Amino acid sequence: APAAPAVAGAGPEVQIMIPSVPQGQALGLNLSEENLIITGFADPVAMSYGFQVGDRIMALNGMLVAHQDDFVLHLQMARERNAAFGEPLVFGIYRHPGGYAAEAVADSHDLKLWIGTWEYQDESHDTGRHLYKIRKDPDGSLIFEQALPDGQGVIGVLQHHVGDDAMTANLHLKGGEPHGVARIRLGGKGVLVSNFEAQGGGGFGEDIYARRVAEKATKKSRGRMC
């Protein structure tokens, strides 16, 4: 039987050592692409390694990792060396002293602060403004909706990421085609700050500040996304 994983450190810096991972078996971690924070587990075996929701992966086998591309590359190298030479996988973890829980993150954002119709300046549109809407679905999900310049609508489910103060939504056209990613955070009383990344990557664009508008004042308009 393989040796048991080892966890060292009481936080906030923790080291997790995994002696071996069976070939072809995934680690089973759900990670935030932006900051490598563990948001959940695709396989319960990942919890047995010592990982916790809210852990942020900072290094792998001594190599710093800052985003998903780094992590995937170094994980592949580490697994190859593990298979060839028996070298363990050693993860450097930042673990918040107070601990994170998905419920705590959700509770920190009162849904009433998000739900509504939001307006921002858009000089490319003849009205000089544009709108998007955030609503609560019957199942409790927060839904982002907006119209594109050609009249098509985009929609996505907003999701919290553990340890992050923003929500993100993978946007799709009404026909199901992917359109990009919207990232939205609270910017103060009655203000949301959004960024948009087009499908195919390239990074998030500039901050766009939107203010809530009264429902009676909202009309469907067109302009650039987010």
XYZ file of C-alpha atoms in Angstrom:
226
model
C 0.000 0.000 0.000
C 1.277 3.515 -0.785
C 2.525 5.696 2.044
C 0.009 8.041 3.581
C 0.064 11.758 2.683
C 1.728 14.076 5.191
C 0.624 17.534 6.322
C 3.114 19.826 8.058
C 2.591 23.247 9.594
C -0.196 24.792 11.592
C -0.835 27.654 9.163
C -0.983 30.010 7.538
C 1.795 28.246 5.556
C 1.125 24.531 5.241
C 2.997 21.826 3.348
C 1.175 18.804 1.954
C 3.260 15.875 0.723
C 1.682 13.160 -1.403
C 4.002 10.140 -1.796
C 2.315 8.975 -4.992
C -0.740 9.498 -7.173
C -1.904 6.500 -9.236
C -1.205 6.942 -12.940
C -4.208 8.363 -14.767
C -5.913 9.463 -11.546
C -6.693 13.151 -11.155
C -5.968 14.960 -7.900
C -9.667 15.704 -7.589
C -9.345 19.424 -6.800
C -11.647 22.172 -8.037
C -9.501 25.296 -8.362
C -10.126 28.954 -9.052
C -8.349 29.703 -12.334
C -7.340 33.167 -11.158
C -5.613 32.425 -7.857
C -5.504 28.617 -7.401
C -7.807 28.651 -4.377
C -9.479 25.305 -3.752
C -13.227 25.815 -4.135
C -14.288 22.192 -3.760
C -13.461 18.571 -4.503
C -14.239 16.616 -7.658
C -13.078 13.446 -5.891
C -13.320 12.796 -2.111
C -9.830 11.266 -2.199
C -8.434 14.821 -2.448
C -9.621 15.528 1.091
C -7.667 12.514 2.346
C -4.469 14.164 1.082
C -5.033 16.979 3.603
C -6.378 19.739 1.352
C -9.165 22.013 2.610
C -11.627 24.277 0.834
C -10.104 27.752 0.842
C -6.487 26.546 0.638
C -4.439 28.517 -1.877
C -1.748 26.577 -3.730
C 1.400 28.689 -3.796
C 4.095 26.207 -4.873
C 4.585 22.678 -6.144
C 7.870 20.863 -5.520
C 9.535 24.155 -4.708
C 8.331 25.923 -7.872
C 6.072 28.940 -7.401
C 2.723 28.723 -9.179
C 0.588 31.812 -9.689
C -2.182 30.701 -12.026
C -3.665 27.630 -13.633
C -1.218 27.402 -16.561
C 1.723 27.359 -14.126
C 0.044 24.746 -11.983
C -0.868 22.409 -14.852
C 2.687 22.551 -16.239
C 4.428 21.880 -12.922
C 1.894 19.242 -11.910
C 2.588 17.314 -15.099
C 6.348 17.530 -14.464
C 5.921 16.473 -10.833
C 3.779 13.498 -11.755
C 6.286 12.370 -14.380
C 9.114 12.485 -11.815
C 6.901 10.728 -9.293
C 6.283 7.884 -11.745
C 9.914 7.664 -12.891
C 11.860 8.271 -9.674
C 9.350 7.990 -6.850
C 9.713 11.660 -5.894
C 6.710 12.835 -3.816
C 4.459 15.738 -4.788
C 4.994 18.546 -2.283
C 2.447 21.368 -2.244
C 3.085 24.720 -0.577
C -0.246 25.976 0.743
C -1.480 29.243 2.204
C -4.245 28.442 4.675
C -6.118 31.407 6.110
C -5.777 31.339 9.925
C -9.513 31.785 10.372
C -10.375 29.178 7.784
C -12.654 29.608 4.795
C -16.036 28.082 4.083
C -18.229 28.562 1.064
C -21.128 29.504 3.330
C -19.117 32.272 4.968
C -18.246 33.788 1.608
C -21.849 33.653 0.460
C -23.091 35.185 3.703
C -20.672 38.094 3.310
C -22.543 39.164 0.198
C -26.161 40.062 0.839
C -27.990 39.097 -2.353
C -30.002 42.317 -2.145
C -26.785 44.195 -2.897
C -26.471 42.409 -6.245
C -30.010 41.934 -7.539
C -31.387 44.615 -9.842
C -30.826 46.439 -13.100
C -27.482 48.202 -13.442
C -26.449 51.067 -15.707
C -23.024 52.210 -16.876
C -21.672 54.718 -19.383
C -21.120 53.411 -22.894
C -20.013 56.041 -25.388
C -20.337 53.564 -28.253
C -24.098 53.517 -27.788
C -26.337 56.330 -28.971
C -27.831 56.811 -25.501
C -24.400 56.968 -23.860
C -25.411 54.242 -21.417
C -26.005 50.529 -21.229
C -27.703 48.114 -18.864
C -27.327 44.647 -17.448
C -29.538 42.755 -15.045
C -28.868 40.422 -12.135
C -31.808 38.381 -10.901
C -32.423 35.489 -8.560
C -33.553 32.253 -10.164
C -36.189 30.066 -8.470
C -33.406 27.614 -7.523
C -31.551 30.411 -5.692
C -28.898 31.032 -8.359
C -27.916 34.566 -9.354
C -28.367 35.087 -13.092
C -26.517 37.715 -15.162
C -28.277 38.902 -18.341
C -27.369 41.510 -20.954
C -28.125 42.409 -24.572
C -25.361 42.645 -27.176
C -25.101 45.353 -29.887
C -26.598 42.972 -32.470
C -29.612 42.351 -30.265
C -28.567 38.903 -29.073
C -28.754 38.212 -25.371
C -26.085 36.664 -23.175
C -26.702 34.898 -19.903
C -24.634 33.247 -17.175
C -24.838 31.976 -13.601
C -22.841 34.088 -11.143
C -20.753 32.063 -8.684
C -18.700 32.991 -5.645
C -15.112 31.782 -5.369
C -13.873 30.966 -1.908
C -11.512 33.649 -0.645
C -12.461 36.066 -3.421
C -14.738 39.103 -3.064
C -16.015 38.809 -6.639
C -18.462 36.636 -8.552
C -17.826 35.303 -12.032
C -20.142 33.981 -14.722
C -19.322 31.959 -17.821
C -21.458 33.730 -20.404
C -23.320 32.062 -23.242
C -25.461 33.307 -26.065
C -29.080 32.257 -25.878
C -28.237 29.576 -28.450
C -25.653 28.081 -26.097
C -22.452 29.330 -27.763
C -19.797 30.478 -25.228
C -19.197 34.231 -25.194
C -16.648 34.905 -22.437
C -16.473 35.526 -18.707
C -17.913 38.346 -16.605
C -16.332 39.174 -13.244
C -18.300 41.418 -10.882
C -17.582 42.731 -7.408
C -19.179 45.152 -4.984
C -17.780 48.659 -5.355
C -19.580 50.496 -2.579
C -23.155 51.402 -1.812
C -25.249 50.997 -4.951
C -22.211 50.314 -7.165
C -20.970 47.181 -8.946
C -17.580 46.940 -10.666
C -17.331 44.560 -13.612
C -14.673 43.261 -15.988
C -15.128 41.166 -19.088
C -12.862 38.610 -20.732
C -13.754 37.649 -24.288
C -14.061 34.020 -25.326
C -10.600 32.685 -26.109
C -8.838 34.552 -23.320
C -6.672 37.651 -23.453
C -7.317 38.749 -19.874
C -9.988 40.832 -18.212
C -10.652 44.343 -19.471
C -10.836 47.634 -17.594
C -13.061 48.250 -14.581
C -16.584 49.331 -15.465
C -18.608 51.022 -12.737
C -22.368 50.547 -12.784
C -25.101 52.016 -10.606
C -28.447 50.477 -9.800
C -31.372 52.103 -11.561
C -35.065 52.056 -10.722
C -37.012 49.439 -12.621
C -39.359 52.048 -14.100
C -36.381 53.791 -15.669
C -34.929 50.694 -17.343
C -35.307 49.975 -20.999
C -33.622 47.350 -23.101
C -30.570 48.948 -24.692
C -27.531 47.802 -26.582
C -23.791 48.362 -26.216
C -20.553 46.674 -25.358
C -20.438 43.840 -22.870
C -19.808 44.600 -19.211
